[in-house]
PDB file of C-alpha atoms in Angstrom:
ATOM      1  CA  MET A 279      10.161  18.501  15.429  1.00 89.00           C
ATOM      2  CA  PRO A 280       7.021  17.385  13.798  1.00 95.00           C
ATOM      3  CA  SER A 281       5.346  14.309  15.198  1.00 96.00           C
ATOM      4  CA  VAL A 282       3.814  11.370  13.264  1.00 97.00           C
ATOM      5  CA  LEU A 283       1.859   8.219  14.138  1.00 97.00           C
ATOM      6  CA  ILE A 284       2.286   5.327  11.814  1.00 96.00           C
ATOM      7  CA  VAL A 285      -0.751   3.104  12.223  1.00 96.00           C
ATOM      8  CA  GLY A 286       0.497  -0.462  10.914  1.00 93.00           C
ATOM      9  CA  CYS A 287       4.014  -1.329  11.078  1.00 87.00           C
ATOM     10  CA  GLY A 288       4.197  -3.959   8.415  1.00 88.00           C
ATOM     11  CA  TYR A 289       6.174  -4.375   5.151  1.00 90.00           C
ATOM     12  CA  LEU A 290       5.437  -0.567   4.227  1.00 94.00           C
ATOM     13  CA  GLY A 291       4.669   0.890   7.439  1.00 94.00           C
ATOM     14  CA  ARG A 292       8.215   0.122   9.399  1.00 91.00           C
ATOM     15  CA  GLU A 293       9.895   1.371   6.270  1.00 94.00           C
ATOM     16  CA  VAL A 294       7.718   4.488   6.377  1.00 96.00           C
ATOM     17  CA  ALA A 295       8.511   4.955  10.351  1.00 94.00           C
ATOM     18  CA  ARG A 296      12.174   4.289   9.687  1.00 93.00           C
ATOM     19  CA  ARG A 297      12.281   7.085   7.063  1.00 96.00           C
ATOM     20  CA  PHE A 298      10.487   9.945   9.326  1.00 96.00           C
ATOM     21  CA  PHE A 299      12.718   8.657  12.328  1.00 94.00           C
ATOM     22  CA  LYS A 300      15.788   9.390  10.093  1.00 95.00           C
ATOM     23  CA  LEU A 301      14.443  12.751   9.052  1.00 96.00           C
ATOM     24  CA  GLY A 302      14.335  13.807  12.693  1.00 95.00           C
ATOM     25  CA  TRP A 303      10.680  13.512  13.236  1.00 96.00           C
ATOM     26  CA  ASN A 304       9.335  12.405  16.447  1.00 94.00           C
ATOM     27  CA  VAL A 305       7.896   8.862  15.483  1.00 94.00           C
ATOM     28  CA  THR A 306       5.237   6.720  17.155  1.00 93.00           C
ATOM     29  CA  ALA A 307       4.178   3.178  15.724  1.00 92.00           C
ATOM     30  CA  TRP A 308       1.449   0.946  16.268  1.00 92.00           C
ATOM     31  CA  THR A 309       0.894  -2.524  15.366  1.00 89.00           C
ATOM     32  CA  SER A 310      -1.536  -5.174  16.067  1.00 81.00           C
ATOM     33  CA  ALA A 311       0.828  -7.816  16.944  1.00 70.00           C
ATOM     34  CA  PRO A 312       2.629  -7.372  20.555  1.00 60.00           C
ATOM     35  CA  GLU A 313       5.699  -9.713  19.235  1.00 61.00           C
ATOM     36  CA  SER A 314       6.089  -7.231  16.139  1.00 60.00           C
ATOM     37  CA  ALA A 315       5.811  -4.114  18.699  1.00 53.00           C
ATOM     38  CA  GLN A 316       8.915  -5.689  20.459  1.00 54.00           C
ATOM     39  CA  ARG A 317      10.820  -6.337  17.555  1.00 60.00           C
ATOM     40  CA  GLU A 318      10.215  -2.846  15.915  1.00 56.00           C
ATOM     41  CA  GLY A 319      11.071  -1.220  19.206  1.00 55.00           C
ATOM     42  CA  ALA A 320      14.632  -1.536  18.543  1.00 53.00           C
ATOM     43  CA  ALA A 321      14.458   0.968  15.932  1.00 64.00           C
ATOM     44  CA  GLY A 322      14.605   3.761  18.251  1.00 73.00           C
ATOM     45  CA  PHE A 323      11.112   5.075  18.246  1.00 82.00           C
ATOM     46  CA  ARG A 324       8.040   4.020  20.419  1.00 84.00           C
ATOM     47  CA  VAL A 325       6.258   1.044  19.018  1.00 88.00           C
ATOM     48  CA  SER A 326       2.997  -0.031  20.774  1.00 87.00           C
ATOM     49  CA  PRO A 327       0.559  -2.862  20.282  1.00 86.00           C
ATOM     50  CA  VAL A 328      -2.727  -1.396  19.652  1.00 88.00           C
ATOM     51  CA  ASP A 329      -6.014  -2.896  18.424  1.00 90.00           C
ATOM     52  CA  ILE A 330      -7.830  -0.040  16.344  1.00 93.00           C
ATOM     53  CA  ARG A 331     -10.996  -1.688  16.486  1.00 92.00           C
ATOM     54  CA  GLU A 332     -11.178  -0.776  20.100  1.00 92.00           C
ATOM     55  CA  LEU A 333     -12.088   3.091  20.446  1.00 94.00           C
ATOM     56  CA  ASP A 334     -11.237   3.262  24.052  1.00 93.00           C
ATOM     57  CA  TRP A 335      -7.767   1.888  23.654  1.00 89.00           C
ATOM     58  CA  ILE A 336      -7.005   4.233  20.865  1.00 93.00           C
ATOM     59  CA  ARG A 337      -8.154   7.125  23.175  1.00 93.00           C
ATOM     60  CA  ARG A 338      -5.942   5.824  25.950  1.00 91.00           C
ATOM     61  CA  ILE A 339      -2.938   5.143  24.087  1.00 89.00           C
ATOM     62  CA  GLY A 340      -3.466   8.405  21.958  1.00 87.00           C
ATOM     63  CA  GLN A 341      -3.850  10.608  25.052  1.00 86.00           C
ATOM     64  CA  ARG A 342      -0.522   9.189  26.224  1.00 87.00           C
ATOM     65  CA  ASP A 343       1.621   9.644  23.144  1.00 86.00           C
ATOM     66  CA  GLY A 344      -0.193  12.408  21.056  1.00 82.00           C
ATOM     67  CA  PRO A 345      -1.444  15.069  19.825  1.00 94.00           C
ATOM     68  CA  TYR A 346       0.210  14.215  16.542  1.00 96.00           C
ATOM     69  CA  ASP A 347       0.756  16.522  13.377  1.00 97.00           C
ATOM     70  CA  TRP A 348       0.268  13.556  11.155  1.00 98.00           C
ATOM     71  CA  VAL A 349      -1.318  10.170  11.295  1.00 98.00           C
ATOM     72  CA  ILE A 350      -0.455   7.714   8.760  1.00 98.00           C
ATOM     73  CA  ASN A 351      -2.963   4.706   8.481  1.00 97.00           C
ATOM     74  CA  CYS A 352      -1.199   1.874   6.450  1.00 95.00           C
ATOM     75  CA  VAL A 353      -2.784  -0.972   8.257  1.00 92.00           C
ATOM     76  CA  SER A 354      -3.379  -4.396   6.613  1.00 86.00           C
ATOM     77  CA  SER A 355      -6.404  -6.634   6.956  1.00 78.00           C
ATOM     78  CA  GLY A 356      -3.919  -9.425   6.504  1.00 72.00           C
ATOM     79  CA  GLY A 357      -6.483 -11.208   3.916  1.00 70.00           C
ATOM     80  CA  GLY A 358      -9.906 -12.131   5.217  1.00 70.00           C
ATOM     81  CA  ASP A 359     -13.349 -11.250   3.990  1.00 82.00           C
ATOM     82  CA  SER A 360     -15.458  -8.300   3.648  1.00 87.00           C
ATOM     83  CA  GLU A 361     -16.304  -8.290   7.282  1.00 91.00           C
ATOM     84  CA  ARG A 362     -12.736  -8.226   8.284  1.00 90.00           C
ATOM     85  CA  TYR A 363     -12.154  -5.326   5.685  1.00 91.00           C
ATOM     86  CA  ARG A 364     -14.886  -3.352   7.133  1.00 94.00           C
ATOM     87  CA  GLU A 365     -13.645  -3.861  11.003  1.00 94.00           C
ATOM     88  CA  ILE A 366      -9.899  -2.804  10.009  1.00 93.00           C
ATOM     89  CA  TYR A 367     -10.384  -0.268   7.263  1.00 95.00           C
ATOM     90  CA  LEU A 368     -13.598   1.499   7.613  1.00 96.00           C
ATOM     91  CA  ASN A 369     -14.391   0.907  11.478  1.00 96.00           C
ATOM     92  CA  GLY A 370     -10.702   1.297  12.476  1.00 96.00           C
ATOM     93  CA  THR A 371     -10.265   4.472  10.595  1.00 97.00           C
ATOM     94  CA  ALA A 372     -13.280   5.936  11.933  1.00 97.00           C
ATOM     95  CA  ASN A 373     -11.975   5.098  15.347  1.00 97.00           C
ATOM     96  CA  LEU A 374      -8.697   6.822  14.613  1.00 97.00           C
ATOM     97  CA  ILE A 375     -10.373   9.936  13.652  1.00 97.00           C
ATOM     98  CA  ARG A 376     -12.734   9.867  16.803  1.00 96.00           C
ATOM     99  CA  GLY A 377     -10.304   9.070  19.280  1.00 95.00           C
ATOM    100  CA  LEU A 378      -7.124  10.725  18.412  1.00 95.00           C
ATOM    101  CA  ILE A 379      -5.974  14.591  18.263  1.00 95.00           C
ATOM    102  CA  PHE A 380      -4.114  15.209  15.059  1.00 96.00           C
ATOM    103  CA  ASP A 381      -3.711  17.846  12.139  1.00 97.00           C
ATOM    104  CA  ARG A 382      -3.607  15.739   9.210  1.00 98.00           C
ATOM    105  CA  LEU A 383      -4.342  12.101   8.151  1.00 98.00           C
ATOM    106  CA  LEU A 384      -3.046   9.996   5.232  1.00 98.00           C
ATOM    107  CA  PHE A 385      -4.706   6.502   4.435  1.00 98.00           C
ATOM    108  CA  THR A 386      -3.178   3.926   2.396  1.00 98.00           C
ATOM    109  CA  SER A 387      -5.966   2.459   0.019  1.00 97.00           C
ATOM    110  CA  SER A 388      -5.326   0.367  -3.035  1.00 95.00           C
ATOM    111  CA  THR A 389      -5.570   0.579  -6.647  1.00 95.00           C
ATOM    112  CA  SER A 390      -7.874  -2.382  -6.543  1.00 91.00           C
ATOM    113  CA  VAL A 391     -10.697  -0.031  -6.260  1.00 94.00           C
ATOM    114  CA  TYR A 392     -10.493   0.595  -9.994  1.00 94.00           C
ATOM    115  CA  GLY A 393     -12.378  -2.277 -11.294  1.00 90.00           C
ATOM    116  CA  GLN A 394     -11.947  -1.524 -15.218  1.00 92.00           C
ATOM    117  CA  THR A 395     -11.431  -4.597 -17.377  1.00 90.00           C
ATOM    118  CA  ASP A 396     -10.643  -3.064 -20.885  1.00 92.00           C
ATOM    119  CA  GLY A 397      -7.078  -2.303 -20.379  1.00 93.00           C
ATOM    120  CA  THR A 398      -8.109   1.756 -20.196  1.00 94.00           C
ATOM    121  CA  PRO A 399      -5.605   4.192 -18.553  1.00 96.00           C
ATOM    122  CA  VAL A 400      -6.984   5.299 -15.257  1.00 96.00           C
ATOM    123  CA  SER A 401      -6.159   8.379 -13.132  1.00 96.00           C
ATOM    124  CA  GLU A 402      -7.443   9.622  -9.956  1.00 97.00           C
ATOM    125  CA  ASP A 403     -10.330  11.492 -12.005  1.00 95.00           C
ATOM    126  CA  SER A 404     -11.381   8.202 -13.273  1.00 95.00           C
ATOM    127  CA  PRO A 405     -14.507   6.510 -11.967  1.00 93.00           C
ATOM    128  CA  THR A 406     -13.536   3.661  -9.798  1.00 92.00           C
ATOM    129  CA  ALA A 407     -16.078   1.020 -11.400  1.00 80.00           C
ATOM    130  CA  MET A 408     -15.779  -1.406  -8.435  1.00 77.00           C
ATOM    131  CA  THR A 409     -17.076  -4.934  -8.628  1.00 77.00           C
ATOM    132  CA  THR A 410     -16.234  -6.180  -5.083  1.00 86.00           C
ATOM    133  CA  ALA A 411     -17.475  -5.655  -1.658  1.00 89.00           C
ATOM    134  CA  THR A 412     -14.013  -5.215  -0.449  1.00 89.00           C
ATOM    135  CA  GLY A 413     -13.340  -2.444  -3.029  1.00 89.00           C
ATOM    136  CA  GLN A 414     -16.487  -0.725  -1.778  1.00 93.00           C
ATOM    137  CA  ILE A 415     -15.218  -0.787   1.766  1.00 94.00           C
ATOM    138  CA  LEU A 416     -12.068   0.887   0.675  1.00 95.00           C
ATOM    139  CA  ARG A 417     -14.138   3.479  -1.142  1.00 96.00           C
ATOM    140  CA  ASP A 418     -16.213   4.388   1.822  1.00 96.00           C
ATOM    141  CA  THR A 419     -12.994   4.431   3.994  1.00 97.00           C
ATOM    142  CA  GLU A 420     -11.500   6.821   1.624  1.00 97.00           C
ATOM    143  CA  ASP A 421     -14.741   8.946   1.616  1.00 97.00           C
ATOM    144  CA  ILE A 422     -14.365   9.739   5.399  1.00 98.00           C
ATOM    145  CA  VAL A 423     -10.536  10.427   5.284  1.00 98.00           C
ATOM    146  CA  LEU A 424     -11.442  12.911   2.416  1.00 98.00           C
ATOM    147  CA  ALA A 425     -14.086  14.437   4.600  1.00 97.00           C
ATOM    148  CA  ARG A 426     -11.498  14.948   7.421  1.00 97.00           C
ATOM    149  CA  GLY A 427      -9.361  16.921   5.065  1.00 97.00           C
ATOM    150  CA  GLY A 428      -7.086  14.025   4.814  1.00 98.00           C
ATOM    151  CA  ILE A 429      -4.964  12.546   1.948  1.00 98.00           C
ATOM    152  CA  VAL A 430      -5.669   8.966   0.082  1.00 98.00           C
ATOM    153  CA  ALA A 431      -2.777   7.226  -1.344  1.00 98.00           C
ATOM    154  CA  ARG A 432      -4.101   4.359  -3.606  1.00 98.00           C
ATOM    155  CA  LEU A 433      -1.065   1.918  -3.931  1.00 97.00           C
ATOM    156  CA  ALA A 434      -0.522  -0.325  -6.978  1.00 95.00           C
ATOM    157  CA  GLY A 435       0.831  -3.706  -5.876  1.00 92.00           C
ATOM    158  CA  ILE A 436       3.996  -3.463  -3.531  1.00 93.00           C
ATOM    159  CA  TYR A 437       7.124  -5.571  -4.189  1.00 89.00           C
ATOM    160  CA  GLY A 438      10.695  -5.231  -3.350  1.00 87.00           C
ATOM    161  CA  PRO A 439      13.235  -6.907  -0.826  1.00 83.00           C
ATOM    162  CA  ASP A 440      11.826  -9.991   0.747  1.00 78.00           C
ATOM    163  CA  ARG A 441       8.632  -9.664  -1.068  1.00 78.00           C
ATOM    164  CA  GLY A 442       8.517 -11.418  -4.363  1.00 72.00           C
ATOM    165  CA  ALA A 443       5.388 -13.560  -4.755  1.00 79.00           C
ATOM    166  CA  MET A 444       5.290 -13.265  -8.544  1.00 82.00           C
ATOM    167  CA  LEU A 445       8.909 -14.514  -8.650  1.00 80.00           C
ATOM    168  CA  ARG A 446       8.318 -17.208  -6.070  1.00 80.00           C
ATOM    169  CA  ARG A 447       5.260 -18.637  -7.914  1.00 86.00           C
ATOM    170  CA  PHE A 448       7.105 -18.544 -11.222  1.00 87.00           C
ATOM    171  CA  LEU A 449      10.206 -20.466  -9.716  1.00 83.00           C
ATOM    172  CA  GLU A 450       7.574 -22.957  -8.074  1.00 88.00           C
ATOM    173  CA  GLY A 451       5.897 -23.591 -11.483  1.00 89.00           C
ATOM    174  CA  LYS A 452       2.666 -22.100 -10.222  1.00 90.00           C
ATOM    175  CA  SER A 453       2.171 -19.245 -12.436  1.00 90.00           C
ATOM    176  CA  THR A 454      -0.107 -18.947 -15.098  1.00 91.00           C
ATOM    177  CA  LEU A 455      -0.922 -16.344 -17.895  1.00 92.00           C
ATOM    178  CA  ASP A 456      -4.228 -14.808 -17.801  1.00 90.00           C
ATOM    179  CA  GLY A 457      -5.352 -15.747 -21.278  1.00 89.00           C
ATOM    180  CA  ASP A 458      -2.750 -14.271 -23.856  1.00 91.00           C
ATOM    181  CA  GLY A 459      -1.052 -12.184 -21.128  1.00 93.00           C
ATOM    182  CA  SER A 460      -2.233  -8.759 -22.393  1.00 93.00           C
ATOM    183  CA  ARG A 461      -3.374  -7.999 -18.917  1.00 92.00           C
ATOM    184  CA  TRP A 462      -1.588  -4.625 -17.564  1.00 94.00           C
ATOM    185  CA  LEU A 463       0.523  -5.073 -14.289  1.00 93.00           C
ATOM    186  CA  ASN A 464       0.310  -2.056 -11.979  1.00 95.00           C
ATOM    187  CA  THR A 465       3.198  -1.970  -9.380  1.00 94.00           C
ATOM    188  CA  ILE A 466       5.193   0.018  -6.953  1.00 95.00           C
ATOM    189  CA  HIS A 467       8.538  -0.694  -5.378  1.00 94.00           C
ATOM    190  CA  ARG A 468       8.332  -0.414  -1.724  1.00 95.00           C
ATOM    191  CA  ASP A 469      11.175   2.141  -1.550  1.00 95.00           C
ATOM    192  CA  ASP A 470       9.330   4.124  -4.144  1.00 97.00           C
ATOM    193  CA  ALA A 471       5.983   4.086  -1.922  1.00 98.00           C
ATOM    194  CA  VAL A 472       7.798   5.349   0.874  1.00 98.00           C
ATOM    195  CA  SER A 473       9.169   8.260  -1.230  1.00 98.00           C
ATOM    196  CA  ALA A 474       5.761   8.992  -2.296  1.00 98.00           C
ATOM    197  CA  LEU A 475       4.331   9.311   1.131  1.00 98.00           C
ATOM    198  CA  GLU A 476       7.107  11.196   2.394  1.00 98.00           C
ATOM    199  CA  LEU A 477       6.429  13.629  -0.459  1.00 98.00           C
ATOM    200  CA  LEU A 478       2.928  14.079   0.326  1.00 98.00           C
ATOM    201  CA  ILE A 479       3.486  14.633   3.960  1.00 98.00           C
ATOM    202  CA  THR A 480       6.556  16.834   3.834  1.00 97.00           C
ATOM    203  CA  THR A 481       5.034  18.936   1.373  1.00 97.00           C
ATOM    204  CA  ASN A 482       1.792  18.971   3.322  1.00 97.00           C
ATOM    205  CA  ALA A 483       0.047  18.136  -0.043  1.00 98.00           C
ATOM    206  CA  ASP A 484      -3.677  19.159  -0.632  1.00 98.00           C
ATOM    207  CA  SER A 485      -6.333  16.520   0.531  1.00 98.00           C
ATOM    208  CA  GLY A 486      -7.269  14.299  -2.389  1.00 98.00           C
ATOM    209  CA  LEU A 487      -6.501  11.185  -4.225  1.00 98.00           C
ATOM    210  CA  TYR A 488      -3.051  10.137  -5.283  1.00 98.00           C
ATOM    211  CA  ASN A 489      -2.085   7.038  -7.227  1.00 98.00           C
ATOM    212  CA  VAL A 490       1.069   5.575  -6.045  1.00 98.00           C
ATOM    213  CA  ALA A 491       2.106   3.599  -8.945  1.00 97.00           C
ATOM    214  CA  ASP A 492       5.430   3.486 -11.216  1.00 96.00           C
ATOM    215  CA  ASP A 493       5.273   4.506 -14.847  1.00 95.00           C
ATOM    216  CA  GLY A 494       3.696   1.378 -15.920  1.00 86.00           C
ATOM    217  CA  GLY A 495       3.400   0.220 -19.370  1.00 84.00           C
ATOM    218  CA  LEU A 496       4.202  -3.497 -18.537  1.00 92.00           C
ATOM    219  CA  THR A 497       1.865  -6.493 -19.591  1.00 95.00           C
ATOM    220  CA  GLN A 498       1.850  -9.683 -17.706  1.00 93.00           C
ATOM    221  CA  LEU A 499       3.258 -11.470 -20.701  1.00 95.00           C
ATOM    222  CA  ALA A 500       6.226  -8.925 -20.830  1.00 95.00           C
ATOM    223  CA  ALA A 501       7.078  -9.647 -17.162  1.00 93.00           C
ATOM    224  CA  PHE A 502       7.124 -13.498 -17.471  1.00 93.00           C
ATOM    225  CA  GLN A 503       9.284 -13.208 -20.681  1.00 95.00           C
ATOM    226  CA  PHE A 504      11.797 -11.139 -18.674  1.00 92.00           C
ATOM    227  CA  LEU A 505      11.886 -13.676 -15.836  1.00 90.00           C
ATOM    228  CA  ALA A 506      11.917 -16.628 -18.394  1.00 92.00           C
ATOM    229  CA  GLU A 507      15.009 -15.012 -20.080  1.00 90.00           C
ATOM    230  CA  LYS A 508      16.536 -13.846 -16.857  1.00 85.00           C
ATOM    231  CA  LEU A 509      16.216 -17.292 -15.025  1.00 85.00           C
ATOM    232  CA  GLN A 510      16.434 -19.478 -18.056  1.00 87.00           C
ATOM    233  CA  ARG A 511      12.904 -21.097 -17.353  1.00 91.00           C
ATOM    234  CA  PRO A 512       9.979 -21.603 -19.788  1.00 93.00           C
ATOM    235  CA  LEU A 513       7.087 -19.214 -19.923  1.00 94.00           C
ATOM    236  CA  PRO A 514       3.898 -20.387 -17.819  1.00 93.00           C
ATOM    237  CA  PRO A 515       0.898 -21.919 -19.424  1.00 93.00           C
ATOM    238  CA  SER A 516      -2.090 -19.881 -20.388  1.00 92.00           C
ATOM    239  CA  ALA A 517      -5.215 -20.495 -18.178  1.00 88.00           C
ATOM    240  CA  PRO A 518      -8.635 -18.655 -18.172  1.00 86.00           C
ATOM    241  CA  PRO A 519      -8.519 -15.451 -15.717  1.00 77.00           C
ATOM    242  CA  ASN A 520      -9.366 -16.001 -12.239  1.00 69.00           C
ATOM    243  CA  LEU A 521     -12.628 -14.330 -12.002  1.00 64.00           C
ATOM    244  CA  GLU A 522     -13.161 -15.159  -8.367  1.00 64.00           C
ATOM    245  CA  ARG A 523     -10.444 -13.222  -6.867  1.00 63.00           C
ATOM    246  CA  LYS A 524     -11.165 -11.524  -3.580  1.00 54.00           C
ATOM    247  CA  ARG A 525     -10.292  -7.991  -5.060  1.00 55.00           C
ATOM    248  CA  GLY A 526     -12.023  -9.021  -8.454  1.00 60.00           C
ATOM    249  CA  PHE A 527     -10.587  -9.398 -11.958  1.00 77.00           C
ATOM    250  CA  SER A 528      -9.374  -5.936 -13.491  1.00 87.00           C
ATOM    251  CA  ASN A 529      -7.232  -4.860 -16.418  1.00 91.00           C
ATOM    252  CA  LYS A 530      -6.322  -1.160 -16.233  1.00 94.00           C
ATOM    253  CA  GLN A 531      -3.293   0.993 -16.579  1.00 96.00           C
ATOM    254  CA  VAL A 532      -2.887   3.067 -13.400  1.00 97.00           C
ATOM    255  CA  LEU A 533      -1.521   6.567 -13.934  1.00 97.00           C
ATOM    256  CA  ASN A 534       0.621   8.621 -11.388  1.00 97.00           C
ATOM    257  CA  THR A 535      -0.909  11.844 -12.511  1.00 96.00           C
ATOM    258  CA  HIS A 536      -1.265  13.734  -9.211  1.00 97.00           C
ATOM    259  CA  LEU A 537       2.090  12.668  -7.674  1.00 97.00           C
ATOM    260  CA  ARG A 538       3.898  13.538 -10.966  1.00 97.00           C
ATOM    261  CA  ALA A 539       2.216  16.830 -10.706  1.00 97.00           C
ATOM    262  CA  LEU A 540       4.034  17.238  -7.212  1.00 97.00           C
ATOM    263  CA  GLY A 541       7.352  16.658  -8.868  1.00 97.00           C
ATOM    264  CA  TRP A 542       7.863  12.887  -7.810  1.00 97.00           C
ATOM    265  CA  SER A 543       9.292  10.326  -9.819  1.00 96.00           C
ATOM    266  CA  PRO A 544      10.053   6.560  -9.007  1.00 96.00           C
ATOM    267  CA  MET A 545      13.624   5.451  -8.607  1.00 95.00           C
ATOM    268  CA  PHE A 546      12.112   2.322 -10.442  1.00 94.00           C
ATOM    269  CA  PRO A 547       9.991   3.319 -13.309  1.00 95.00           C
ATOM    270  CA  SER A 548       8.792  -0.014 -14.048  1.00 92.00           C
ATOM    271  CA  PHE A 549       8.567  -3.491 -12.560  1.00 91.00           C
ATOM    272  CA  LEU A 550      11.157  -4.654 -14.246  1.00 91.00           C
ATOM    273  CA  ASP A 551      13.682  -2.077 -13.237  1.00 89.00           C
ATOM    274  CA  GLY A 552      13.064  -2.865  -9.584  1.00 85.00           C
ATOM    275  CA  LEU A 553      13.056  -6.783 -10.049  1.00 81.00           C
ATOM    276  CA  GLU A 554      16.510  -6.354 -11.730  1.00 79.00           C
ATOM    277  CA  ALA A 555      17.712  -4.470  -8.947  1.00 74.00           C
ATOM    278  CA  ASP A 556      16.121  -6.766  -5.955  1.00 64.00           C
ATOM    279  CA  LEU A 557      16.344 -10.199  -7.697  1.00 68.00           C
ATOM    280  CA  SER A 558      19.100 -11.622  -5.771  1.00 61.00           C
ATOM    281  CA  GLU A 559      17.410 -10.311  -2.307  1.00 57.00           C
ATOM    282  CA  LEU A 560      13.636 -11.386  -3.061  1.00 47.00           C
ATOM    283  CA  VAL A 561      12.552 -14.366  -1.054  1.00 42.00           C
ATOM    284  CA  ILE A 562      11.960 -17.080  -3.407  1.00 42.00           C
TER     285      ILE A 562
END
């Protein structure tokens, strides 16, 4: 069976690993936390604690477990500043390329690289218009993946079971509307993100950029109106947009053009569909 290495066994990575394990693939997963490796190891596939900032470590573990048909790099910076981004994303990905033997590479980037602020629709062919150092680091990482013939999956904001920051803040009374609430939300349910990555890999998709986002069409105001009606709470107050966000302030509609062209469609076409399904399970 084909082999896959999942680098980053967090909220998304562990579900990707489990999906490919169920498909019968030879799955290996890496995580930066030893305690996470011990916990995830019960899933039936090998999980090892590996620091991708250490090239020698990568080579040693890679020689033991590899080579691989696919490497899926879905690490998270865990927050942090631009230097942390550079260490984890850019340097870490470069180390994977130098230290491993593999056929294809997929990197999960972010739709935060699109810095447009006028609400315009953006596809994979649109300029990124970045305004932050972290966005530039992600773009630099994308470039080295594409140069290796890899795939870049730009993920919108992930939500799903046990992950509901918007709902949690709403219930805590900490939410605010950005101005009039007309800013567009770009989201993807975790299970739809997993199915998108599965399709890209099992079809051996061409090297390139793929936006992993639902069908959109939802403003911040519409989302809060749904929550207010569903949970019998008042709408949040309006406040000036936070222009100091680490990933910058943007307002755009992310299109999933390239994934749709491959025949992919989300189970949850909008954030409201997924929120309706997961409302009782989200951590609040």
